[in-house]
mmCIF file of C-alpha atoms in Angstrom:
data_model
loop_
_atom_site.group_PDB
_atom_site.id
_atom_site.type_symbol
_atom_site.label_atom_id
_atom_site.label_comp_id
_atom_site.label_asym_id
_atom_site.label_seq_id
_atom_site.Cartn_x
_atom_site.Cartn_y
_atom_site.Cartn_z
ATOM 1 C CA MET A 1 25.865 -30.750 8.251
ATOM 2 C CA ARG A 2 24.460 -33.658 6.253
ATOM 3 C CA GLN A 3 21.292 -33.229 4.261
ATOM 4 C CA LYS A 4 18.239 -35.301 5.061
ATOM 5 C CA ILE A 5 16.387 -37.505 2.574
ATOM 6 C CA MET A 6 12.911 -38.853 3.264
ATOM 7 C CA VAL A 7 12.077 -42.151 1.547
ATOM 8 C CA ILE A 8 8.390 -43.103 1.257
ATOM 9 C CA ASP A 9 7.561 -46.673 0.156
ATOM 10 C CA ASP A 10 5.164 -49.338 1.427
ATOM 11 C CA ILE A 11 7.573 -52.213 0.641
ATOM 12 C CA GLN A 12 10.225 -52.758 3.296
ATOM 13 C CA ILE A 13 12.823 -54.217 0.931
ATOM 14 C CA ASN A 14 12.640 -51.040 -1.178
ATOM 15 C CA LEU A 15 13.135 -48.895 1.938
ATOM 16 C CA ASP A 16 16.135 -51.046 2.922
ATOM 17 C CA MET A 17 17.677 -50.824 -0.549
ATOM 18 C CA LEU A 18 17.316 -47.041 -0.782
ATOM 19 C CA GLU A 19 18.585 -46.571 2.753
ATOM 20 C CA GLY A 20 21.652 -48.629 1.862
ATOM 21 C CA ILE A 21 22.310 -46.472 -1.207
ATOM 22 C CA LEU A 22 21.895 -43.179 0.663
ATOM 23 C CA GLU A 23 23.104 -43.670 4.221
ATOM 24 C CA ASP A 24 26.810 -43.054 3.551
ATOM 25 C CA THR A 25 26.039 -39.566 2.205
ATOM 26 C CA TYR A 26 22.754 -38.487 3.784
ATOM 27 C CA ASP A 27 20.656 -38.838 6.902
ATOM 28 C CA VAL A 28 17.710 -41.019 5.873
ATOM 29 C CA ILE A 29 14.139 -40.741 7.182
ATOM 30 C CA LEU A 30 11.989 -43.778 6.338
ATOM 31 C CA ALA A 31 8.195 -43.786 6.006
ATOM 32 C CA GLY A 32 6.214 -46.937 5.158
ATOM 33 C CA SER A 33 3.067 -45.118 3.963
ATOM 34 C CA GLY A 34 1.712 -41.788 2.848
ATOM 35 C CA PRO A 35 -0.004 -41.004 6.168
ATOM 36 C CA GLU A 36 3.170 -41.853 8.089
ATOM 37 C CA ALA A 37 5.210 -39.551 5.848
ATOM 38 C CA LEU A 38 2.751 -36.657 6.211
ATOM 39 C CA LEU A 39 2.739 -37.132 9.991
ATOM 40 C CA LYS A 40 6.534 -36.985 10.127
ATOM 41 C CA LEU A 41 6.500 -33.846 8.006
ATOM 42 C CA ALA A 42 3.919 -32.277 10.310
ATOM 43 C CA GLU A 43 6.095 -33.169 13.316
ATOM 44 C CA GLY A 44 9.027 -31.281 11.814
ATOM 45 C CA ALA A 45 11.038 -33.864 9.893
ATOM 46 C CA ASN A 46 11.975 -31.168 7.348
ATOM 47 C CA PRO A 47 13.906 -33.221 4.759
ATOM 48 C CA ASP A 48 15.957 -31.581 2.033
ATOM 49 C CA LEU A 49 14.502 -33.945 -0.577
ATOM 50 C CA ILE A 50 11.819 -36.649 -0.754
ATOM 51 C CA LEU A 51 11.948 -39.943 -2.665
ATOM 52 C CA LEU A 52 8.350 -41.021 -3.215
ATOM 53 C CA ASP A 53 7.012 -44.328 -4.532
ATOM 54 C CA LEU A 54 3.854 -43.745 -6.552
ATOM 55 C CA SER A 55 2.324 -47.222 -6.331
ATOM 56 C CA MET A 56 1.187 -47.618 -2.728
ATOM 57 C CA PRO A 57 -2.102 -49.013 -1.367
ATOM 58 C CA GLY A 58 -4.567 -46.706 0.358
ATOM 59 C CA MET A 59 -3.058 -43.271 -0.051
ATOM 60 C CA ASP A 60 -0.998 -43.582 -3.219
ATOM 61 C CA GLY A 61 2.003 -41.476 -4.138
ATOM 62 C CA PHE A 62 -0.056 -39.075 -6.251
ATOM 63 C CA GLU A 63 -2.220 -38.094 -3.288
ATOM 64 C CA VAL A 64 0.840 -37.744 -1.066
ATOM 65 C CA LEU A 65 2.455 -35.535 -3.715
ATOM 66 C CA GLU A 66 -0.661 -33.353 -3.984
ATOM 67 C CA ARG A 67 -0.827 -32.867 -0.225
ATOM 68 C CA ILE A 68 2.844 -31.939 -0.062
ATOM 69 C CA MET A 69 2.446 -29.387 -2.842
ATOM 70 C CA GLN A 70 -0.665 -27.889 -1.228
ATOM 71 C CA ASN A 71 1.097 -27.220 2.062
ATOM 72 C CA LYS A 72 3.186 -24.045 1.928
ATOM 73 C CA GLU A 73 5.514 -25.431 4.607
ATOM 74 C CA TYR A 74 6.480 -28.449 2.458
ATOM 75 C CA ALA A 75 5.905 -27.219 -1.097
ATOM 76 C CA GLY A 76 9.518 -26.086 -1.437
ATOM 77 C CA ILE A 77 10.905 -29.569 -0.764
ATOM 78 C CA PRO A 78 11.935 -31.216 -4.046
ATOM 79 C CA VAL A 79 10.178 -34.543 -4.660
ATOM 80 C CA ILE A 80 11.617 -37.263 -6.888
ATOM 81 C CA PHE A 81 9.128 -40.019 -7.501
ATOM 82 C CA VAL A 82 9.849 -43.680 -8.161
ATOM 83 C CA THR A 83 8.023 -45.369 -11.028
ATOM 84 C CA GLY A 84 8.038 -48.674 -12.869
ATOM 85 C CA GLU A 85 9.887 -49.177 -16.162
ATOM 86 C CA HIS A 86 6.792 -48.970 -18.352
ATOM 87 C CA GLU A 87 4.631 -46.487 -16.443
ATOM 88 C CA SER A 88 5.092 -43.446 -18.703
ATOM 89 C CA HIS A 89 1.630 -42.120 -17.814
ATOM 90 C CA HIS A 90 2.736 -42.066 -14.180
ATOM 91 C CA GLU A 91 5.801 -40.051 -15.131
ATOM 92 C CA GLU A 92 3.688 -37.404 -16.881
ATOM 93 C CA LYS A 93 1.169 -37.156 -14.027
ATOM 94 C CA GLY A 94 3.844 -37.003 -11.321
ATOM 95 C CA LEU A 95 5.724 -34.209 -13.060
ATOM 96 C CA ARG A 96 2.483 -32.329 -13.665
ATOM 97 C CA LEU A 97 1.650 -32.500 -9.975
ATOM 98 C CA GLY A 98 4.935 -30.813 -9.075
ATOM 99 C CA ALA A 99 7.657 -33.446 -8.762
ATOM 100 C CA VAL A 100 11.086 -32.318 -9.973
ATOM 101 C CA ASP A 101 12.277 -35.624 -11.422
ATOM 102 C CA TYR A 102 11.709 -39.383 -11.407
ATOM 103 C CA ILE A 103 13.692 -42.573 -10.863
ATOM 104 C CA LYS A 104 12.840 -45.803 -12.642
ATOM 105 C CA LYS A 105 13.023 -49.268 -11.175
ATOM 106 C CA PRO A 106 15.186 -51.285 -10.852
ATOM 107 C CA TYR A 107 17.384 -48.920 -8.867
ATOM 108 C CA VAL A 108 20.711 -47.749 -10.271
ATOM 109 C CA PRO A 109 22.619 -46.316 -7.286
ATOM 110 C CA ASN A 110 24.836 -43.902 -9.215
ATOM 111 C CA ILE A 111 21.872 -42.385 -11.080
ATOM 112 C CA ILE A 112 19.940 -41.998 -7.844
ATOM 113 C CA LEU A 113 22.868 -40.309 -6.098
ATOM 114 C CA VAL A 114 23.557 -37.939 -9.008
ATOM 115 C CA LYS A 115 19.917 -36.897 -9.327
ATOM 116 C CA ILE A 116 19.605 -36.309 -5.594
ATOM 117 C CA LYS A 117 22.850 -34.305 -5.513
ATOM 118 C CA ASN A 118 21.767 -32.123 -8.448
ATOM 119 C CA HIS A 119 18.336 -31.343 -7.020
ATOM 120 C CA ILE A 120 19.636 -30.602 -3.543
ATOM 121 C CA GLU A 121 22.182 -28.183 -5.037
ATOM 122 C CA LEU A 122 19.369 -26.539 -7.007
ATOM 123 C CA LYS A 123 17.318 -26.258 -3.841
ATOM 124 C CA ILE A 124 20.222 -24.640 -1.989
ATOM 125 C CA LEU A 125 20.687 -22.150 -4.823
ATOM 126 C CA ARG A 126 16.959 -21.427 -4.915
ATOM 127 C CA ASP A 127 16.793 -20.986 -1.141
ATOM 128 C CA ASN A 128 19.811 -18.664 -1.203
ATOM 129 C CA LEU A 129 18.254 -16.669 -4.030
ATOM 130 C CA SER A 130 14.951 -16.435 -2.164
ATOM 131 C CA ALA A 131 16.747 -15.249 0.945
ATOM 132 C CA ALA A 132 18.696 -12.679 -1.067
ATOM 133 C CA VAL A 133 15.515 -11.467 -2.748
ATOM 134 C CA ALA A 134 13.740 -11.236 0.617
ATOM 135 C CA THR A 135 16.640 -9.263 2.093
ATOM 136 C CA ARG A 136 16.781 -6.918 -0.896
ATOM 137 C CA THR A 137 13.017 -6.492 -0.872
ATOM 138 C CA LYS A 138 13.127 -5.541 2.801
ATOM 139 C CA GLN A 139 15.941 -3.066 2.099
ATOM 140 C CA LEU A 140 13.955 -1.524 -0.755
ATOM 141 C CA GLU A 141 10.843 -1.305 1.407
ATOM 142 C CA GLU A 142 12.830 0.418 4.137
ATOM 143 C CA SER A 143 14.381 2.792 1.581
ATOM 144 C CA THR A 144 10.955 3.510 0.109
ATOM 145 C CA GLN A 145 9.530 4.221 3.552
ATOM 146 C CA GLU A 146 12.437 6.516 4.342
ATOM 147 C CA LEU A 147 12.051 8.282 0.993
ATOM 148 C CA TYR A 148 8.316 8.675 1.581
ATOM 149 C CA ALA A 149 8.917 10.098 5.067
ATOM 150 C CA THR A 150 11.516 12.496 3.695
ATOM 151 C CA HIS A 151 9.211 13.527 0.856
ATOM 152 C CA ARG A 152 6.362 14.130 3.294
ATOM 153 C CA ALA A 153 8.644 16.121 5.620
ATOM 154 C CA VAL A 154 9.734 18.331 2.703
ATOM 155 C CA ILE A 155 6.093 18.897 1.748
ATOM 156 C CA LEU A 156 5.162 19.885 5.303
ATOM 157 C CA GLY A 157 8.275 22.036 5.651
ATOM 158 C CA MET A 158 7.626 23.810 2.376
ATOM 159 C CA SER A 159 3.977 24.300 3.317
ATOM 160 C CA LEU A 160 4.885 25.663 6.732
ATOM 161 C CA LEU A 161 7.463 28.017 5.253
ATOM 162 C CA SER A 162 4.972 29.413 2.746
ATOM 163 C CA GLU A 163 2.295 29.933 5.400
ATOM 164 C CA SER A 164 4.371 30.906 8.438
ATOM 165 C CA ARG A 165 3.765 34.636 7.866
ATOM 166 C CA ASP A 166 0.047 33.862 8.123
ATOM 167 C CA LYS A 167 0.680 32.445 11.634
ATOM 168 C CA VAL A 168 -0.201 28.985 10.313
ATOM 169 C CA THR A 169 1.188 26.155 12.455
ATOM 170 C CA GLY A 170 2.326 22.648 11.729
ATOM 171 C CA SER A 171 -0.788 21.442 13.520
ATOM 172 C CA HIS A 172 -2.958 23.161 10.920
ATOM 173 C CA LEU A 173 -1.068 21.463 8.102
ATOM 174 C CA LEU A 174 -1.349 18.049 9.759
ATOM 175 C CA ARG A 175 -5.052 18.640 10.298
ATOM 176 C CA ILE A 176 -5.552 19.421 6.620
ATOM 177 C CA GLU A 177 -3.736 16.205 5.745
ATOM 178 C CA PHE A 178 -5.820 14.145 8.198
ATOM 179 C CA LEU A 179 -9.128 15.777 7.242
ATOM 180 C CA THR A 180 -8.394 15.291 3.554
ATOM 181 C CA SER A 181 -7.426 11.666 4.113
ATOM 182 C CA ILE A 182 -10.672 10.930 5.977
ATOM 183 C CA LEU A 183 -12.807 12.435 3.211
ATOM 184 C CA ALA A 184 -10.805 10.873 0.380
ATOM 185 C CA LYS A 185 -10.881 7.391 1.923
ATOM 186 C CA LYS A 186 -14.642 7.543 2.342
ATOM 187 C CA ILE A 187 -15.081 8.649 -1.292
ATOM 188 C CA SER A 188 -12.769 5.881 -2.489
ATOM 189 C CA GLU A 189 -14.716 3.367 -0.417
ATOM 190 C CA LYS A 190 -18.072 4.433 -1.877
ATOM 191 C CA HIS A 191 -16.916 5.409 -5.368
ATOM 192 C CA PRO A 192 -13.797 3.355 -6.234
ATOM 193 C CA GLU A 193 -14.449 4.024 -9.912
ATOM 194 C CA ILE A 194 -13.486 7.695 -9.476
ATOM 195 C CA LEU A 195 -10.843 7.514 -6.745
ATOM 196 C CA SER A 196 -8.209 4.811 -6.276
ATOM 197 C CA ASP A 197 -6.330 4.030 -3.070
ATOM 198 C CA GLU A 198 -3.165 5.344 -4.707
ATOM 199 C CA MET A 199 -4.815 8.692 -5.418
ATOM 200 C CA VAL A 200 -6.118 8.871 -1.852
ATOM 201 C CA GLU A 201 -2.507 8.703 -0.649
ATOM 202 C CA LEU A 202 -1.348 11.354 -3.118
ATOM 203 C CA ILE A 203 -4.179 13.773 -2.384
ATOM 204 C CA SER A 204 -3.662 13.416 1.368
ATOM 205 C CA MET A 205 0.109 13.825 1.154
ATOM 206 C CA TYR A 206 -0.030 16.923 -1.071
ATOM 207 C CA SER A 207 -2.989 18.626 0.630
ATOM 208 C CA PRO A 208 -0.759 20.745 2.958
ATOM 209 C CA LEU A 209 0.554 22.509 -0.177
ATOM 210 C CA HIS A 210 -2.882 23.987 -0.926
ATOM 211 C CA ASP A 211 -1.817 27.518 0.112
ATOM 212 C CA VAL A 212 1.812 27.357 -1.028
ATOM 213 C CA GLY A 213 1.130 30.361 -3.287
ATOM 214 C CA LYS A 214 0.833 32.621 -0.249
ATOM 215 C CA VAL A 215 4.569 33.234 -0.575
ATOM 216 C CA GLY A 216 3.529 35.889 -3.108
ATOM 217 C CA VAL A 217 1.031 37.670 -0.822
ATOM 218 C CA SER A 218 2.142 40.599 1.348
ATOM 219 C CA ASP A 219 2.241 40.401 5.149
ATOM 220 C CA SER A 220 -0.135 43.323 5.470
ATOM 221 C CA ILE A 221 -2.860 41.370 3.700
ATOM 222 C CA LEU A 222 -2.162 38.013 5.347
ATOM 223 C CA ASN A 223 -2.237 39.471 8.857
ATOM 224 C CA LYS A 224 -4.902 42.130 8.450
ATOM 225 C CA GLN A 225 -7.295 42.142 11.417
ATOM 226 C CA GLY A 226 -10.385 43.374 9.633
ATOM 227 C CA LYS A 227 -12.153 42.637 6.378
ATOM 228 C CA LEU A 228 -10.056 42.860 3.205
ATOM 229 C CA THR A 229 -10.798 45.600 0.703
ATOM 230 C CA GLU A 230 -11.820 44.545 -2.780
ATOM 231 C CA GLU A 231 -8.310 45.290 -4.052
ATOM 232 C CA GLU A 232 -6.699 43.369 -1.188
ATOM 233 C CA PHE A 233 -8.983 40.421 -1.788
ATOM 234 C CA GLU A 234 -7.968 40.371 -5.462
ATOM 235 C CA GLN A 235 -4.347 40.185 -4.350
ATOM 236 C CA MET A 236 -5.203 37.387 -1.926
ATOM 237 C CA LYS A 237 -6.949 35.452 -4.694
ATOM 238 C CA PHE A 238 -3.714 35.541 -6.668
ATOM 239 C CA HIS A 239 -2.181 32.954 -4.313
ATOM 240 C CA ALA A 240 -4.111 30.086 -5.937
ATOM 241 C CA LYS A 241 -2.723 30.649 -9.416
ATOM 242 C CA GLU A 242 0.699 31.495 -7.982
ATOM 243 C CA GLY A 243 0.740 28.190 -6.077
ATOM 244 C CA GLY A 244 -0.048 26.229 -9.230
ATOM 245 C CA ASN A 245 2.663 28.048 -11.190
ATOM 246 C CA LEU A 246 5.257 27.526 -8.442
ATOM 247 C CA LEU A 247 4.625 23.800 -8.323
ATOM 248 C CA ARG A 248 4.714 23.578 -12.136
ATOM 249 C CA GLN A 249 8.207 25.069 -12.044
ATOM 250 C CA ILE A 250 9.236 22.446 -9.479
ATOM 251 C CA ALA A 251 7.671 19.685 -11.590
ATOM 252 C CA GLY A 252 9.777 20.916 -14.518
ATOM 253 C CA PHE A 253 12.877 19.628 -12.749
ATOM 254 C CA LEU A 254 11.461 16.095 -12.679
ATOM 255 C CA PRO A 255 12.117 13.560 -15.473
ATOM 256 C CA SER A 256 8.485 12.502 -15.907
ATOM 257 C CA GLU A 257 5.998 14.811 -17.575
ATOM 258 C CA ARG A 258 3.215 13.168 -15.554
ATOM 259 C CA SER A 259 4.816 13.214 -12.105
ATOM 260 C CA PRO A 260 2.765 12.865 -8.916
ATOM 261 C CA LEU A 261 3.175 16.625 -8.504
ATOM 262 C CA HIS A 262 0.279 17.106 -10.931
ATOM 263 C CA CYS A 263 -1.938 16.300 -7.941
ATOM 264 C CA ALA A 264 -0.290 19.027 -5.841
ATOM 265 C CA ILE A 265 -0.648 21.503 -8.714
ATOM 266 C CA GLU A 266 -4.367 20.764 -9.002
ATOM 267 C CA ILE A 267 -4.870 21.224 -5.263
ATOM 268 C CA ALA A 268 -2.930 24.483 -5.044
ATOM 269 C CA GLN A 269 -4.505 26.110 -8.098
ATOM 270 C CA TYR A 270 -8.112 24.958 -7.821
ATOM 271 C CA HIS A 271 -8.964 24.545 -4.113
ATOM 272 C CA HIS A 272 -10.820 27.900 -4.116
ATOM 273 C CA GLU A 273 -12.991 26.985 -7.095
ATOM 274 C CA ARG A 274 -16.633 26.320 -6.297
ATOM 275 C CA PHE A 275 -18.824 23.600 -7.684
ATOM 276 C CA ASP A 276 -21.380 26.192 -8.827
ATOM 277 C CA GLY A 277 -18.712 28.150 -10.728
ATOM 278 C CA THR A 278 -18.487 31.158 -8.395
ATOM 279 C CA GLY A 279 -14.965 30.461 -7.131
ATOM 280 C CA TYR A 280 -11.530 31.585 -8.282
ATOM 281 C CA PRO A 281 -9.071 31.904 -10.014
ATOM 282 C CA ASN A 282 -10.602 30.304 -13.144
ATOM 283 C CA ASN A 283 -14.338 30.325 -12.322
ATOM 284 C CA ILE A 284 -14.661 26.703 -13.426
ATOM 285 C CA SER A 285 -17.462 24.507 -12.128
ATOM 286 C CA GLY A 286 -18.586 20.929 -11.489
ATOM 287 C CA GLU A 287 -16.303 18.124 -12.536
ATOM 288 C CA SER A 288 -14.108 20.562 -14.435
ATOM 289 C CA ILE A 289 -12.567 21.156 -11.017
ATOM 290 C CA PRO A 290 -10.093 18.348 -10.264
ATOM 291 C CA LEU A 291 -11.433 15.929 -7.652
ATOM 292 C CA ALA A 292 -8.360 16.427 -5.469
ATOM 293 C CA ALA A 293 -9.143 20.138 -5.190
ATOM 294 C CA ARG A 294 -12.828 19.498 -4.521
ATOM 295 C CA ILE A 295 -11.898 17.304 -1.557
ATOM 296 C CA VAL A 296 -9.308 19.691 -0.109
ATOM 297 C CA THR A 297 -11.787 22.572 -0.442
ATOM 298 C CA VAL A 298 -14.138 20.995 2.093
ATOM 299 C CA ALA A 299 -11.309 19.992 4.437
ATOM 300 C CA ASP A 300 -9.869 23.524 4.305
ATOM 301 C CA ILE A 301 -13.220 25.235 4.895
ATOM 302 C CA TYR A 302 -14.013 22.986 7.864
ATOM 303 C CA ASP A 303 -10.606 23.686 9.405
ATOM 304 C CA ALA A 304 -10.951 27.432 8.764
ATOM 305 C CA LEU A 305 -14.374 27.518 10.415
ATOM 306 C CA ARG A 306 -13.117 25.667 13.482
ATOM 307 C CA SER A 307 -9.974 27.807 13.803
ATOM 308 C CA PRO A 308 -9.667 31.334 15.242
ATOM 309 C CA ARG A 309 -8.750 34.006 12.710
ATOM 310 C CA PRO A 310 -7.863 37.703 13.129
ATOM 311 C CA TYR A 311 -11.308 38.540 11.759
ATOM 312 C CA LYS A 312 -13.426 35.890 13.558
ATOM 313 C CA PRO A 313 -13.640 33.591 16.601
ATOM 314 C CA PRO A 314 -13.566 29.798 16.171
ATOM 315 C CA PHE A 315 -16.816 27.953 15.499
ATOM 316 C CA THR A 316 -17.797 24.742 17.235
ATOM 317 C CA HIS A 317 -17.918 21.472 15.318
ATOM 318 C CA GLU A 318 -21.714 21.648 15.239
ATOM 319 C CA GLN A 319 -21.672 25.214 13.914
ATOM 320 C CA ALA A 320 -19.125 24.294 11.219
ATOM 321 C CA ILE A 321 -21.220 21.296 10.152
ATOM 322 C CA ASP A 322 -24.338 23.456 9.921
ATOM 323 C CA ILE A 323 -22.600 26.163 7.883
ATOM 324 C CA ILE A 324 -21.162 23.707 5.352
ATOM 325 C CA LEU A 325 -24.332 21.646 4.980
ATOM 326 C CA ASN A 326 -26.903 24.436 5.183
ATOM 327 C CA GLY A 327 -25.033 27.676 4.461
ATOM 328 C CA ASP A 328 -24.733 30.964 6.330
ATOM 329 C CA GLY A 329 -25.045 33.549 3.562
ATOM 330 C CA ARG A 330 -21.319 33.447 2.788
ATOM 331 C CA THR A 331 -20.789 29.700 2.517
ATOM 332 C CA ASP A 332 -23.373 27.600 0.678
ATOM 333 C CA PRO A 333 -23.655 23.843 0.009
ATOM 334 C CA SER A 334 -23.840 24.618 -3.721
ATOM 335 C CA HIS A 335 -20.157 25.546 -3.466
ATOM 336 C CA PHE A 336 -19.217 21.918 -2.856
ATOM 337 C CA ASP A 337 -19.216 18.680 -4.816
ATOM 338 C CA PRO A 338 -22.254 16.619 -3.670
ATOM 339 C CA ILE A 339 -20.077 13.493 -3.502
ATOM 340 C CA VAL A 340 -17.655 15.240 -1.148
ATOM 341 C CA LEU A 341 -20.542 16.596 0.928
ATOM 342 C CA GLU A 342 -21.929 13.072 1.187
ATOM 343 C CA ALA A 343 -18.570 11.875 2.515
ATOM 344 C CA PHE A 344 -18.440 14.885 4.826
ATOM 345 C CA LYS A 345 -21.805 14.012 6.394
ATOM 346 C CA GLU A 346 -20.787 10.378 6.898
ATOM 347 C CA THR A 347 -17.398 11.151 8.450
ATOM 348 C CA HIS A 348 -18.088 14.316 10.436
ATOM 349 C CA GLU A 349 -17.368 12.643 13.793
ATOM 350 C CA ALA A 350 -13.964 11.443 12.551
ATOM 351 C CA LEU A 351 -13.319 14.956 11.209
ATOM 352 C CA ARG A 352 -14.123 16.450 14.607
ATOM 353 C CA ASP A 353 -11.696 14.053 16.297
ATOM 354 C CA ALA A 354 -8.976 14.834 13.766
ATOM 355 C CA TYR A 355 -9.339 18.530 14.509
ATOM 356 C CA ASP A 356 -9.620 18.206 18.289
ATOM 357 C CA ASN A 357 -6.626 15.865 18.522
ATOM 358 C CA ASN A 358 -4.327 18.291 16.675
ATOM 359 C CA PRO A 359 -4.839 21.690 18.294
ATOM 360 C CA ASP A 360 -2.689 24.696 17.503
ATOM 361 C CA PRO A 361 0.013 25.222 20.142
ATOM 362 C CA HIS A 362 -1.563 28.407 21.530
ATOM 363 C CA ILE A 363 -4.972 26.749 21.983
ATOM 364 C CA GLU A 364 -5.589 25.129 25.361
ATOM 365 C CA LYS A 365 -8.093 22.318 25.313
#
């Protein structure tokens, strides 16, 4: 298929001369003014190259060139402008505005044909490269999405395996992920200086691993119907440190010392710490507790309050809200980061929906 050349000039004899030079090799589109050329482009002329005279009355070639370059549909079309023998300032301005080359008058057919041929070949190469880059980018995006989905599936599978003896379901793990995401997004929205969008994604994705250390806790403790003895509770508390250590061992197989797993480690080890320093396993307080763990703490407590346990019935959303915000003797607002509590208050309706829309299989709504 022959390439198309648009010629823009207000002098008919110049249009005739250029058409005569080009017509044996190319399909030629003629335009006698800037407005006419822009109209033909808007109507879909789609030339492979434009020859543009700069010295035209009304809308001169510079304005035409600027409008072409400002329109993303035309900006990729190479423009060669035509200038007089002694108009060097026009040459500089035309090139600065985005033209790829220039032709001087009087016309030399062989030079015109060679320049057009070279720039069309460059355009074809550029277009092919752009298409190849777009295809490869799409392939990489698809691979990244597949890798992310696989990574997330492994996280959920590992979390479910570690908690299955505790009769934890996949719905619980998805709820923790959704609840965490809601809280983290609100914090990022209000306090972007402390939580980036990237970290929101990491914290949400790794939140189901919060109790991965339960692999080291005995069935008798995990499934006990009544209250744990002091000794049993000490063994239960061990799961936080055990979870952090397990994930550190996994991180040791990765090439980067600062892998994204540091977020999972922080969540697993510190999600039972309390803002007032009365938590475990390290009894740290305030901002010494990683933000990821502070967020998951509130998500986990809300889910635990709403869910039935061997030792308690489920609470309603309103009861869970009241306990977290006002305390009940066992849970107290001083246990939580005020920033996370602020996000909790502002998103509680979304949290309720996230819980209600992901019930455990044995719960009939």
